[in-house]
Short mmCIF file of C-alpha atoms and ligand atoms in Angstrom, two decimals:
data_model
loop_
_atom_site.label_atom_id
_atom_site.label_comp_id
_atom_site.label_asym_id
_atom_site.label_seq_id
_atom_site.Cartn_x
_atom_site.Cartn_y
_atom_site.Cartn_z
CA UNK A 1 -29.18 28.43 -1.54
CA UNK A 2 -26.54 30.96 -2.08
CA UNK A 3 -24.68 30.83 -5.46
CA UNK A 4 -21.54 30.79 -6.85
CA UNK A 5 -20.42 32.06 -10.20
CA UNK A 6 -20.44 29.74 -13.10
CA UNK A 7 -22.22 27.08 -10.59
CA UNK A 8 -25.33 25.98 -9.63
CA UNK A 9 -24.96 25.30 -6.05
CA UNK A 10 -28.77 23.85 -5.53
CA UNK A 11 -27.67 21.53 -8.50
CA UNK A 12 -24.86 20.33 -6.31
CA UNK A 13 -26.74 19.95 -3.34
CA UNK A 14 -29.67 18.09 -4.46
CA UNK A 15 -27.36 15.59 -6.89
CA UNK A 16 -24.68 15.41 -3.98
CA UNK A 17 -27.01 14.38 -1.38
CA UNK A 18 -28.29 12.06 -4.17
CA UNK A 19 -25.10 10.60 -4.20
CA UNK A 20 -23.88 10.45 -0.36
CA UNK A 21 -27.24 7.93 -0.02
CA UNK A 22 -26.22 6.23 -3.02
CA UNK A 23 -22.66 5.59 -1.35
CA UNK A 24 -24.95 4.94 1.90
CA UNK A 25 -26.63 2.16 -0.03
CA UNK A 26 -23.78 1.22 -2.13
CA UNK A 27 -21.73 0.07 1.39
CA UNK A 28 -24.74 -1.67 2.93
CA UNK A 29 -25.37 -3.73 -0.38
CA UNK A 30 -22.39 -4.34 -2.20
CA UNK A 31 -22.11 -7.83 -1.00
CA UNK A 32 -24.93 -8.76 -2.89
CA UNK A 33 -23.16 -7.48 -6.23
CA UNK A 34 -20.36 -9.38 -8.03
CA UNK A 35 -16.89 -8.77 -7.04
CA UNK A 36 -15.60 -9.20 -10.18
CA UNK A 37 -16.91 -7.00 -13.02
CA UNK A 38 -18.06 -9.37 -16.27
CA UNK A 39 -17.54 -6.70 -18.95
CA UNK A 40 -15.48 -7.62 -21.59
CA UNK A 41 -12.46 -5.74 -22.90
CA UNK A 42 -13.72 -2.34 -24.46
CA UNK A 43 -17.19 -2.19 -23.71
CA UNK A 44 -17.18 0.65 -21.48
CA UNK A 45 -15.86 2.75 -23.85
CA UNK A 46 -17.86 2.05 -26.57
CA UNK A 47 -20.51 3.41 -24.75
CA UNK A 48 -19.11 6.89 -24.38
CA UNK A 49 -18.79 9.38 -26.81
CA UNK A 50 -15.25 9.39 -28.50
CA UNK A 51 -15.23 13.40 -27.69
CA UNK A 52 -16.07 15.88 -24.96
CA UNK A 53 -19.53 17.50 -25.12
CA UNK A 54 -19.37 20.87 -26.36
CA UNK A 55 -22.05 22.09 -24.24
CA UNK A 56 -22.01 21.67 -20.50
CA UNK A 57 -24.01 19.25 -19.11
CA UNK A 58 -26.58 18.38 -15.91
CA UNK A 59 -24.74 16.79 -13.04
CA UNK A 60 -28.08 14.79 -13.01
CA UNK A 61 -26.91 13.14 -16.41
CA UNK A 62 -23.30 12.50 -15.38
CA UNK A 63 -24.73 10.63 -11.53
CA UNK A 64 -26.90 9.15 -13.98
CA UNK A 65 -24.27 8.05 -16.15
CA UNK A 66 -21.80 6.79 -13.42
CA UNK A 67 -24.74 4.74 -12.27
CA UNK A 68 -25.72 2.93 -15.66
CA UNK A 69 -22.39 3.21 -17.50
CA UNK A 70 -19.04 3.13 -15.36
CA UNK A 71 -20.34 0.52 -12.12
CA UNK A 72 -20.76 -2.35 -14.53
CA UNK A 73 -17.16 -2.23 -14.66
CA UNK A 74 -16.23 -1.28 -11.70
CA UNK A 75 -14.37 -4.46 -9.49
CA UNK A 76 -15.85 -3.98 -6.42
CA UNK A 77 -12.93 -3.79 -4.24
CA UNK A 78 -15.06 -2.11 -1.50
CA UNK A 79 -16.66 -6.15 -0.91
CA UNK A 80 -16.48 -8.30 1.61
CA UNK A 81 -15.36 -10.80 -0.84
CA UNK A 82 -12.65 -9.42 -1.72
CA UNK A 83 -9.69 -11.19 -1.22
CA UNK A 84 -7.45 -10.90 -4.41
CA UNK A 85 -4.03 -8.85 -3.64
CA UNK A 86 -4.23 -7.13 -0.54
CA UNK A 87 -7.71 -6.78 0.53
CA UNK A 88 -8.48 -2.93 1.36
CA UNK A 89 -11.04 -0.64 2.51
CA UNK A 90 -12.37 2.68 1.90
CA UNK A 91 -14.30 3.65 5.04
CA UNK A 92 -16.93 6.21 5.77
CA UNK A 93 -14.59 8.98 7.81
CA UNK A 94 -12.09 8.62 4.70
CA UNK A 95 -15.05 8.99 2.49
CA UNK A 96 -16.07 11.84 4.03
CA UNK A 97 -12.73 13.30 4.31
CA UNK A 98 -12.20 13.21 0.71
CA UNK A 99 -15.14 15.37 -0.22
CA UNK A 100 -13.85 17.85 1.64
CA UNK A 101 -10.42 17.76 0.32
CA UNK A 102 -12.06 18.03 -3.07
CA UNK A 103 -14.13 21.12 -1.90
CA UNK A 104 -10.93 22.57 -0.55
CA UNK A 105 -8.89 21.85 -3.03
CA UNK A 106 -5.37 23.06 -1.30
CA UNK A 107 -2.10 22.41 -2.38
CA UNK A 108 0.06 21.24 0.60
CA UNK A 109 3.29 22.03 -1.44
CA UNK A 110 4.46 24.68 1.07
CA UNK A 111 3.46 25.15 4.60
CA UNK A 112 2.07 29.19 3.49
CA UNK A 113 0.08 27.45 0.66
CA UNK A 114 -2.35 25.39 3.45
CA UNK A 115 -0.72 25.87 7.39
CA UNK A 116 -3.82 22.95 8.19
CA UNK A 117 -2.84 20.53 5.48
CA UNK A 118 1.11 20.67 6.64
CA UNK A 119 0.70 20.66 10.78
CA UNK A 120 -2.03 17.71 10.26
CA UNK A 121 -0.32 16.02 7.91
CA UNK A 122 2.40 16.02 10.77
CA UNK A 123 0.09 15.08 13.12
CA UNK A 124 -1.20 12.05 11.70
CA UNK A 125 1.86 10.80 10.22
CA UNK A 126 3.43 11.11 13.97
CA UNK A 127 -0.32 9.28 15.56
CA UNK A 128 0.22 6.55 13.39
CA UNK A 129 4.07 6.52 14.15
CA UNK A 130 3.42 5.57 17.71
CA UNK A 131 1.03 3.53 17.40
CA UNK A 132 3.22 1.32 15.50
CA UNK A 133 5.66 1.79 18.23
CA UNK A 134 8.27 3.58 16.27
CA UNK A 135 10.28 6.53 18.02
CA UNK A 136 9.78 9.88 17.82
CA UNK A 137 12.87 10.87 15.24
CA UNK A 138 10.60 9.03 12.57
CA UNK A 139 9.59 12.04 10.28
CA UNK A 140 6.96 11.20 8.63
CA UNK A 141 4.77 12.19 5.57
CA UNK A 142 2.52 11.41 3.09
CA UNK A 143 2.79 10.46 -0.60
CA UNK A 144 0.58 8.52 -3.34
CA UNK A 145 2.08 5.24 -3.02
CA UNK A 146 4.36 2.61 -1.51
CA UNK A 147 5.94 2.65 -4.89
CA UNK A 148 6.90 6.53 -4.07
CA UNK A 149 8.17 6.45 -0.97
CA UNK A 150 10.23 4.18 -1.69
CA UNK A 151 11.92 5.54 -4.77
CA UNK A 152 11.94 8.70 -2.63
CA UNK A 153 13.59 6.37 0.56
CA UNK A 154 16.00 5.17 -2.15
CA UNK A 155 17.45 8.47 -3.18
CA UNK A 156 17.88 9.36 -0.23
CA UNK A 157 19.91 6.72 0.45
CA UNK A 158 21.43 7.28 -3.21
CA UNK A 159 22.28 11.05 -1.97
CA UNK A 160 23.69 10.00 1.52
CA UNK A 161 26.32 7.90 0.05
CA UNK A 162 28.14 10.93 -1.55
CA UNK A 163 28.48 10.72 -4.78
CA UNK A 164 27.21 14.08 -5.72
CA UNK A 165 24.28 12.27 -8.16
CA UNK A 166 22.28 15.34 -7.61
CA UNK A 167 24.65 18.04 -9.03
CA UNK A 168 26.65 15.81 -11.73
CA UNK A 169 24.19 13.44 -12.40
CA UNK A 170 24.81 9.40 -11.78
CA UNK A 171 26.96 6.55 -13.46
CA UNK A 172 25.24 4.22 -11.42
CA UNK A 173 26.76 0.65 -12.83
CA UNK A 174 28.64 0.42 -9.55
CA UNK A 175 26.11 1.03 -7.41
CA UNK A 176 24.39 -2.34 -5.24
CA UNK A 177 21.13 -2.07 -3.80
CA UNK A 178 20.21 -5.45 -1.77
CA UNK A 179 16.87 -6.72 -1.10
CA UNK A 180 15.41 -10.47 -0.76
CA UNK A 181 13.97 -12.50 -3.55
CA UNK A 182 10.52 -11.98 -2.72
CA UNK A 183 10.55 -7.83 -2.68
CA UNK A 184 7.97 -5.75 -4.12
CA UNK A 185 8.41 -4.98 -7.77
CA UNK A 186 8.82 -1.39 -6.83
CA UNK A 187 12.17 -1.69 -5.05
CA UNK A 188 13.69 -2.84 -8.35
CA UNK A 189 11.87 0.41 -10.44
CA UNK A 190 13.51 2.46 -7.64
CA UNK A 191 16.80 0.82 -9.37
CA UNK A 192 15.76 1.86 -12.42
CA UNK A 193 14.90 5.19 -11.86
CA UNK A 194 17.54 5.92 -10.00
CA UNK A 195 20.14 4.78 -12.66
CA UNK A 196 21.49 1.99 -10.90
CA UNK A 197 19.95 -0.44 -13.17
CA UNK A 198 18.06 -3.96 -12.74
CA UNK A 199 21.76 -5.60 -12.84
CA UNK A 200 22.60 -3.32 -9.75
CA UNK A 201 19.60 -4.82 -7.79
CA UNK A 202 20.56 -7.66 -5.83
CA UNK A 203 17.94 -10.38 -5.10
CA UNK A 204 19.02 -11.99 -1.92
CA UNK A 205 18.28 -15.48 -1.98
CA UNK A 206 15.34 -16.59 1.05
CA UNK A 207 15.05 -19.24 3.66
CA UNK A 208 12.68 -21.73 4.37
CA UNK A 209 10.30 -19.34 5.61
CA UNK A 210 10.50 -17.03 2.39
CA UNK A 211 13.04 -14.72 4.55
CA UNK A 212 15.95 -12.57 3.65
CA UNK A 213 19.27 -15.01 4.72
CA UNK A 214 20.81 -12.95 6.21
CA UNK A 215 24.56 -14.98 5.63
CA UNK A 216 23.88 -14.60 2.02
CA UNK A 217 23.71 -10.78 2.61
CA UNK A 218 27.18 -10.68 4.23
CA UNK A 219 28.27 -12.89 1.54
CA UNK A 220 27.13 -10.76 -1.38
CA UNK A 221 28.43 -7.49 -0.02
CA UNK A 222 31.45 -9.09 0.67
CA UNK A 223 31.53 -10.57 -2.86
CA UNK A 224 30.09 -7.07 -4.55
CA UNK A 225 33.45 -5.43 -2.09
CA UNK A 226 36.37 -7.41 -3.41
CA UNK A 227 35.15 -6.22 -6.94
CA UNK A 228 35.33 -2.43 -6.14
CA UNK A 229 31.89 -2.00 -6.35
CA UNK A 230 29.51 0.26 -4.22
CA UNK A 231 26.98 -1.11 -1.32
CA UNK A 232 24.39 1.40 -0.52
CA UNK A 233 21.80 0.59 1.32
CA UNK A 234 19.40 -2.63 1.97
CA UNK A 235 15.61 -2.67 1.46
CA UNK A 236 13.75 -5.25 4.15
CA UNK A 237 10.29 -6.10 4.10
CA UNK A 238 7.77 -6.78 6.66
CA UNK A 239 5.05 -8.78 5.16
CA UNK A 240 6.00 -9.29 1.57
CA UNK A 241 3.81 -9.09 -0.99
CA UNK A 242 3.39 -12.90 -2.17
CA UNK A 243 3.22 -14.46 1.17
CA UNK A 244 3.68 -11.81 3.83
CA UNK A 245 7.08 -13.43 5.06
CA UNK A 246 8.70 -10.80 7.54
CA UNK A 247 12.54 -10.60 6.59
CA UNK A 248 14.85 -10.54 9.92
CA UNK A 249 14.94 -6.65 10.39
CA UNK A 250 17.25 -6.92 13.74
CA UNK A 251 19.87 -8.80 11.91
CA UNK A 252 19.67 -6.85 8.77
CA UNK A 253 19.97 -3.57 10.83
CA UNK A 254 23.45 -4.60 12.05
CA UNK A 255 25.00 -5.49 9.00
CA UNK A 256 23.76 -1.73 7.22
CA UNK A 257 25.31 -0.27 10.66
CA UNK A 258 28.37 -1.94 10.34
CA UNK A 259 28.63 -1.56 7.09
CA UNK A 260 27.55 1.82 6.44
CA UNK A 261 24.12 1.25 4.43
CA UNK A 262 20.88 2.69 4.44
CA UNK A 263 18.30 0.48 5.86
CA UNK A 264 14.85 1.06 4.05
CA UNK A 265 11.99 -1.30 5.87
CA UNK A 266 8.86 -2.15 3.54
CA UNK A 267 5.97 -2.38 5.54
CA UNK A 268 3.40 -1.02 3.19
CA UNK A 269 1.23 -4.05 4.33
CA UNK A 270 2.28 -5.86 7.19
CA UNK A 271 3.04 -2.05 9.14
CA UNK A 272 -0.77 -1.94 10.29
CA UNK A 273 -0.44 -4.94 12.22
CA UNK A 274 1.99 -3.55 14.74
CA UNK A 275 -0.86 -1.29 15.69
CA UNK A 276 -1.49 -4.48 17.98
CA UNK A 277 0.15 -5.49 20.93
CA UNK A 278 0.50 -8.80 20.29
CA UNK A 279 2.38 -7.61 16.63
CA UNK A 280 4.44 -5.02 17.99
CA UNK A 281 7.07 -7.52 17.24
CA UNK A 282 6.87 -7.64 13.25
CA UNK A 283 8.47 -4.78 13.49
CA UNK A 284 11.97 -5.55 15.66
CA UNK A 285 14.67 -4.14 14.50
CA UNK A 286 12.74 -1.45 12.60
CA UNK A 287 13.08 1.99 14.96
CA UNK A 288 16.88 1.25 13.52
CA UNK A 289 15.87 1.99 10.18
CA UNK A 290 17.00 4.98 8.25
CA UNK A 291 13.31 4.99 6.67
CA UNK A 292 10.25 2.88 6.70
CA UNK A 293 7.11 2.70 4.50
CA UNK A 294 3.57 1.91 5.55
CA UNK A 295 0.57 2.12 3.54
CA UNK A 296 -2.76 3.14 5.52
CA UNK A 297 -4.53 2.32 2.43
CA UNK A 298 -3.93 -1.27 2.52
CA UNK A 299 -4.95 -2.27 5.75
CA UNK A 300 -6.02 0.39 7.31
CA UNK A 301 -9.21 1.83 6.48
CA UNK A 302 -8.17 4.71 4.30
CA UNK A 303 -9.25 5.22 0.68
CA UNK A 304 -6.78 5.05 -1.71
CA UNK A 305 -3.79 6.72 -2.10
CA UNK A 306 -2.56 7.04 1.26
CA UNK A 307 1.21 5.79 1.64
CA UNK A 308 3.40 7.51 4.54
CA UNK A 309 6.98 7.16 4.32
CA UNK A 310 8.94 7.77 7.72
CA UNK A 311 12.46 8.66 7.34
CA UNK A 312 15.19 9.04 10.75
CA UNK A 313 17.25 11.43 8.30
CA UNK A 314 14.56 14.09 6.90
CA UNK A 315 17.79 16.29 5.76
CA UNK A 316 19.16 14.07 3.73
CA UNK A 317 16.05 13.45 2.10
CA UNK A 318 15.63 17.07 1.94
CA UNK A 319 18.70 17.42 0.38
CA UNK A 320 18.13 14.89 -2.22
CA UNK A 321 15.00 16.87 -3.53
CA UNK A 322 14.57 20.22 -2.07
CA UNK A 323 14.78 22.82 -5.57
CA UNK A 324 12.97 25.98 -5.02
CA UNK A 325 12.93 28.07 -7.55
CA UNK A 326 12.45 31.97 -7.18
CA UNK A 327 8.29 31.91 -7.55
CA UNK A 328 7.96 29.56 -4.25
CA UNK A 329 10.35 31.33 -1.87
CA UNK A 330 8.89 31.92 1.42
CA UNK A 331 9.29 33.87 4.63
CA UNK A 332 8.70 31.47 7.52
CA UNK A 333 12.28 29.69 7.20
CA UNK A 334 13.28 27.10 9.43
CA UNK A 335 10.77 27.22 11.53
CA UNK A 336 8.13 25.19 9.27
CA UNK A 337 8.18 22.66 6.85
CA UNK A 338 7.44 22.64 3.15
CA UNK A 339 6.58 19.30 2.61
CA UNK A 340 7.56 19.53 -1.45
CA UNK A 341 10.88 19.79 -0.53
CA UNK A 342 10.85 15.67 0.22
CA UNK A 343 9.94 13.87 -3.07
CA UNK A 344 9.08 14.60 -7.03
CA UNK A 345 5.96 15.94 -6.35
CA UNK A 346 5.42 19.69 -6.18
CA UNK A 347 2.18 19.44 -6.05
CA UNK A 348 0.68 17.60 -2.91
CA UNK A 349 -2.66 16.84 -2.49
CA UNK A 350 -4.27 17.20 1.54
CA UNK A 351 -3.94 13.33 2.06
CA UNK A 352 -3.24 14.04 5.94
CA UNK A 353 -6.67 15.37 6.79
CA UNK A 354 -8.13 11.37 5.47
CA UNK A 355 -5.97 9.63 7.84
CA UNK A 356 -6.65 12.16 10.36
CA UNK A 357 -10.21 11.29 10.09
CA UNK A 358 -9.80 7.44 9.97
CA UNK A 359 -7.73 7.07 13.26
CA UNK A 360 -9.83 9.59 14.79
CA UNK A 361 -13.17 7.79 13.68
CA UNK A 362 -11.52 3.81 14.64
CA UNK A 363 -9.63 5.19 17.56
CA UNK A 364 -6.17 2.78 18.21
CA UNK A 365 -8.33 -0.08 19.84
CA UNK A 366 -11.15 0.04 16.75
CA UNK A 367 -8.59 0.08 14.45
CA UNK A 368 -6.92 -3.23 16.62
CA UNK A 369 -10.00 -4.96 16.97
CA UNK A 370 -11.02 -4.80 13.31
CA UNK A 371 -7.24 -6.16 11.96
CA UNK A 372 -6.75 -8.47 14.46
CA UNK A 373 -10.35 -10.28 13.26
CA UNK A 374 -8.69 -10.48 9.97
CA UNK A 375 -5.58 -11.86 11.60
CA UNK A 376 -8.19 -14.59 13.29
CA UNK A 377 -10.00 -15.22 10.14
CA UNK A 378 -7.21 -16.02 8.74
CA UNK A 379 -5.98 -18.37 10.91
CA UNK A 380 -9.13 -20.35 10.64
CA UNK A 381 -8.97 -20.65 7.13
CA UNK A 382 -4.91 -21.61 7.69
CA UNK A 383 -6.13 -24.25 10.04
CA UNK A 384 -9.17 -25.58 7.70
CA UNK A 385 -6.38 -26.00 4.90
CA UNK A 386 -4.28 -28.19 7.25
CA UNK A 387 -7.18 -30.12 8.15
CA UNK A 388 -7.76 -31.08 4.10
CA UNK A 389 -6.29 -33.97 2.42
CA UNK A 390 -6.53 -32.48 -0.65
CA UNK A 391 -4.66 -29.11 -0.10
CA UNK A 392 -1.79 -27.97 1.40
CA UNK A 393 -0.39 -24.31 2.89
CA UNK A 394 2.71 -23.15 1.26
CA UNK A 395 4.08 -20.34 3.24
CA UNK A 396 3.13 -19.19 7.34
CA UNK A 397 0.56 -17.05 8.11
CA UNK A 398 1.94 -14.32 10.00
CA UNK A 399 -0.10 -11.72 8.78
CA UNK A 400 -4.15 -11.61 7.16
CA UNK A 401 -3.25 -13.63 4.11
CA UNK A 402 -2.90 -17.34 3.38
CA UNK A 403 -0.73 -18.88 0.48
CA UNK A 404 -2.01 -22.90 -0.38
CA UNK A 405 -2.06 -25.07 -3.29
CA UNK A 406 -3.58 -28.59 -4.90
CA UNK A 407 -1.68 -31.10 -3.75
CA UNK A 408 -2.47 -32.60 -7.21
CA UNK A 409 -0.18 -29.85 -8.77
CA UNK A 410 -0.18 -26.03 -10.22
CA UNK A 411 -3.02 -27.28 -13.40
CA UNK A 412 -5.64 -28.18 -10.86
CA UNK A 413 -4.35 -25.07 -8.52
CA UNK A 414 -4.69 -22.47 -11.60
CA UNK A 415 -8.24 -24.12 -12.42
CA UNK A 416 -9.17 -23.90 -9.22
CA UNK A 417 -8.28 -19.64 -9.07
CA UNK A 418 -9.87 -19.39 -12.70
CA UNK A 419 -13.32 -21.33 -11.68
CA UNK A 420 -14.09 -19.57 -8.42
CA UNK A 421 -13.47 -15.81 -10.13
CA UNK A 422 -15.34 -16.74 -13.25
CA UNK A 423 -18.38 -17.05 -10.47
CA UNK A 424 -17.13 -13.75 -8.87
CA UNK A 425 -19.15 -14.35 -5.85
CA UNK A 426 -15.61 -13.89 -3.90
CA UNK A 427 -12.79 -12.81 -5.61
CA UNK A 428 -9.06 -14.17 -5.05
CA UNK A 429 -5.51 -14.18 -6.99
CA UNK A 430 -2.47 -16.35 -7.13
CA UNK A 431 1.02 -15.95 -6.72
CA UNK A 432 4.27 -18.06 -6.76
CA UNK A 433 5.53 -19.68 -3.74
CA UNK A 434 9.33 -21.66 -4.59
CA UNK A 435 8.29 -22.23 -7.64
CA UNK A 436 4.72 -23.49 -7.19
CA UNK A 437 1.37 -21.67 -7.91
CA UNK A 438 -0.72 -20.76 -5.03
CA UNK A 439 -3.70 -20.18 -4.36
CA UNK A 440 -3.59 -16.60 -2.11
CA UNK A 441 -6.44 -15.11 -0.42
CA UNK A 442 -6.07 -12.12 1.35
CA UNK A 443 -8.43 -10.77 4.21
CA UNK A 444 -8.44 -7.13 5.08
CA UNK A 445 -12.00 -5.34 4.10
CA UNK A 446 -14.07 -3.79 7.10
CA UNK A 447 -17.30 -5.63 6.68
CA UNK A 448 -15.34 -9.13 5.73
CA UNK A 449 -17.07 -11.64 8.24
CA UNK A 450 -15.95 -15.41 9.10
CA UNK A 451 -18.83 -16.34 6.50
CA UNK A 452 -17.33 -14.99 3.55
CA UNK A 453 -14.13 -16.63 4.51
CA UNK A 454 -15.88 -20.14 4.47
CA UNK A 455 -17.35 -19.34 1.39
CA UNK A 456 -14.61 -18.47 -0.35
CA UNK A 457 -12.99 -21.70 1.49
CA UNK A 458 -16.05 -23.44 -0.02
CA UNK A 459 -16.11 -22.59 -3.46
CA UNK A 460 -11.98 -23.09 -3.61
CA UNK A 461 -13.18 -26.73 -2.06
CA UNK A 462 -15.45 -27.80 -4.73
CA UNK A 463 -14.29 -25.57 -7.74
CA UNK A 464 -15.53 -27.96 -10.71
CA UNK A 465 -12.08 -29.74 -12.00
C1 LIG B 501 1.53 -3.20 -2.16
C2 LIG B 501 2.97 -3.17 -1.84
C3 LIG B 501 3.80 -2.19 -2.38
C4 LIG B 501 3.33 -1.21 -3.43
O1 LIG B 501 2.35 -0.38 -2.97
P1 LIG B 501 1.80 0.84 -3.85
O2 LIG B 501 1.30 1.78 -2.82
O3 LIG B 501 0.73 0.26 -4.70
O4 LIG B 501 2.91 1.37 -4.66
C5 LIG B 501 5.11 -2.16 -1.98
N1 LIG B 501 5.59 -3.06 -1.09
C6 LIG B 501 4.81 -4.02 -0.56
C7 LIG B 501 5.41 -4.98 0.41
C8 LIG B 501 3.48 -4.11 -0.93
O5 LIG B 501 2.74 -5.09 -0.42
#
């Protein structure tokens, strides 16, 4: 084994192949474990020391460690049974992908600093683009989270509407940023950050079908108009996160071109279904959008973080964020890309090679067949709630994910949620749906089979009252 200074690189190999057949193992058996971990509050830590060893230590005794110490806590989001929030998965190219973005360790912050982790970056952002169907003057790239791209898509918009926030800074108490009641939490932190406050976040009030209404749009902007204040742009959401309602993107689109505002489509989840055919539609209206967010680690395949954020107007983006200081001038110009010149970040880790991986190792029609299972599965377990007396669905099922209650009421409907993940054998959450708590389950990991669905269906069924 050759060697590298200050590391033992047998040490690595023998504990790192140790560990790729633990992972082996670990994905074969882990629906046999608990989803839930049953630790209580603290008790990880109090079995680790309260300081860093002094002297270095075995990578034998830290495997050893993870194996005995940190899994008992871990919740095992990698499970079949896993159906709280958005069900994910982290799967076996993306795995593998990751361990050798650790072992390369690049910064993608300029195109010079990694050419590879730029151009395939690029590439997969613009694979993924079409196969959602979206056109070719989506730019598109990678950060951590949905929550980033779209603070990023926000300031953008923030920076389009000319009010020279970048160079004098931002009074934002007139700004109005529109989005529906049912939003992800992260549109209204984009508010925040961007110093337009919660007050300058409009909630637009939803229909039936836990959509944006669109006439209460027009009627706030008008409203938010006659008072001198200042419409900027309009965040839409395909497949929210409560019940995966798709808000009327067509519509919406007209009203920010008429009107002059940024359009911003959330499709952190519900973007992987329009890798189908037969879902192309959820996203109408969308290739109008100034900039879109989808995150392949939600339902599609990719370990976590993976969020891409496509934007129609990459200079104004640019413009919002590019600073570069004297240390990180380059050469190359125009002609390439430094992708730290499009968010916070300077520092960018070599997410693109992961998704590379993952769509190479599905291909479009693996990657189809596997979400539109869950999209089956799901209906099933729709149409077994309309077939029970005792329950009742509380939003469509348009996506993976199905929102019921008790018809007896939300105390039997929390009890329910709190017996089955006390027995952790599946593992589901709740949310609010007008007013009422819901049961949600969520289906979206690999190995999740029509079983596990009628045994989560089963222990919601007879759940001791
Ligand atoms: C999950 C989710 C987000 C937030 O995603 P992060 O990547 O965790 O920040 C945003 N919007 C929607 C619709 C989501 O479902």
């Amino acid at each position: 084994m050759p060697e590298r200074p200050g590391e033992n690189l047998s040490e690595f190999a023998q504990v790192a192949h140790q560990a790729v057949d633990w992972a082996c193992q670990y994905l074969a058996q882990v629906r046999d474990r608990p989803v839930l971990s049953a630790v209580a509050p603290g008790e990880i830590r109090s079995h680790l020391p309260a300081s860093a060893p002094s002297a270095g230590e075995p990578l034998e005794a830290l495997f050893a460690d993870f194996e005995r110490i940190v899994l008992p806590g871990i919740t095992n989001w990698n499970h079949p049974r896993f159906f709280a929030y958005f069900a994910n998965t982290g799967s076996t190219s993306g795995i593998l992908a990751e361990l050798l973005i650790a072992t390369l360790n690049v910064n993608a912050m300029l195109w010079r600093t990694s050419p590879a982790a730029t151009e395939v970056e690029e590439v997969a952002c613009n694979w993924l683009r079409q196969a959602m169907g979206l056109p070719s003057d989506f730019f598109g790239l990678i950060n951590d989270t949905a929550s980033s791209s779209t603070l990023y898509a926000l300031a953008a918009a923030r920076e389009a509407a000319g009010l020279s926030a970048r160079s004098q800074g931002v009074d934002g108490r007139r700004l109005r940023l529109y989005t529906s009641a049912e939003a992800h939490s992260s549109v209204e932190k984009a508010g925040i950050v961007l110093g337009i406050g919660q007050h300058g976040v409009r909630k637009v009030p939803v229909d039936e079908k836990m959509r944006l209404e669109v006439s209460e749009l027009k009627r706030m902007l008008a409203e938010d108009r006659a008072l001198g204040l200042q419409p900027f742009a309009v965040v839409a959401t395909v497949g929210t996160t409560s019940t995966t309602s798709i808000d009327p993107v067509a519509a919406i689109a007209d009203i920010c071109e008429r009107e002059e505002l940024w359009l911003h489509v959330d499709a952190a989840y519900g973007g992987a279904a329009a890798v189908l055919p037969s879902h192309r539609h959820v996203l109408a209206g969308a290739d109008r959008a100034d900039s879109l967010v989808m995150n392949p680690h939600k339902w599609l395949f990719t370990p976590m973080d993976c969020s891409v954020l496509y934007c129609r107007r990459p200079d104004v983006l640019k413009s919002a964020f590019s600073l570069v200081p004297d240390y990180l001038t380059t050469s190359e110009g125009d002609e390439v890309r430094n992708l730290m010149d499009y968010g916070t970040s300077l520092g960018r880790r070599f997410r693109g090679l992961k998704l590379w991986f993952v769509l190479r190792a599905f291909g479009l029609e693996g990657a189809a067949r596997v979400i539109s299972s869950h999209v089956a599965m799901a209906k099933e377990l729709e149409s077994w709630v309309r077939a029970d007396a005792d329950f009742e669905l509380l939003a469509p099922v348009p996506f993976s994910t199905v929102c019921f209650a008790h018809r007896e009421g939300d105390a039997r409907t929390k009890a329910i949620v709190e017996a089955v993940n006390q027995d952790a054998t599946v593992f589901i959450s709740h949310t609010r749906v007008r007013d009422r708590y819901a049961i949600r389950i969520s289906i979206g990991n690999l190995a999740t089979s029509l079983d596990d669905v009628r045994l989560a269906w089963q222990k919601v069924r007879t759940a001791p009252n």
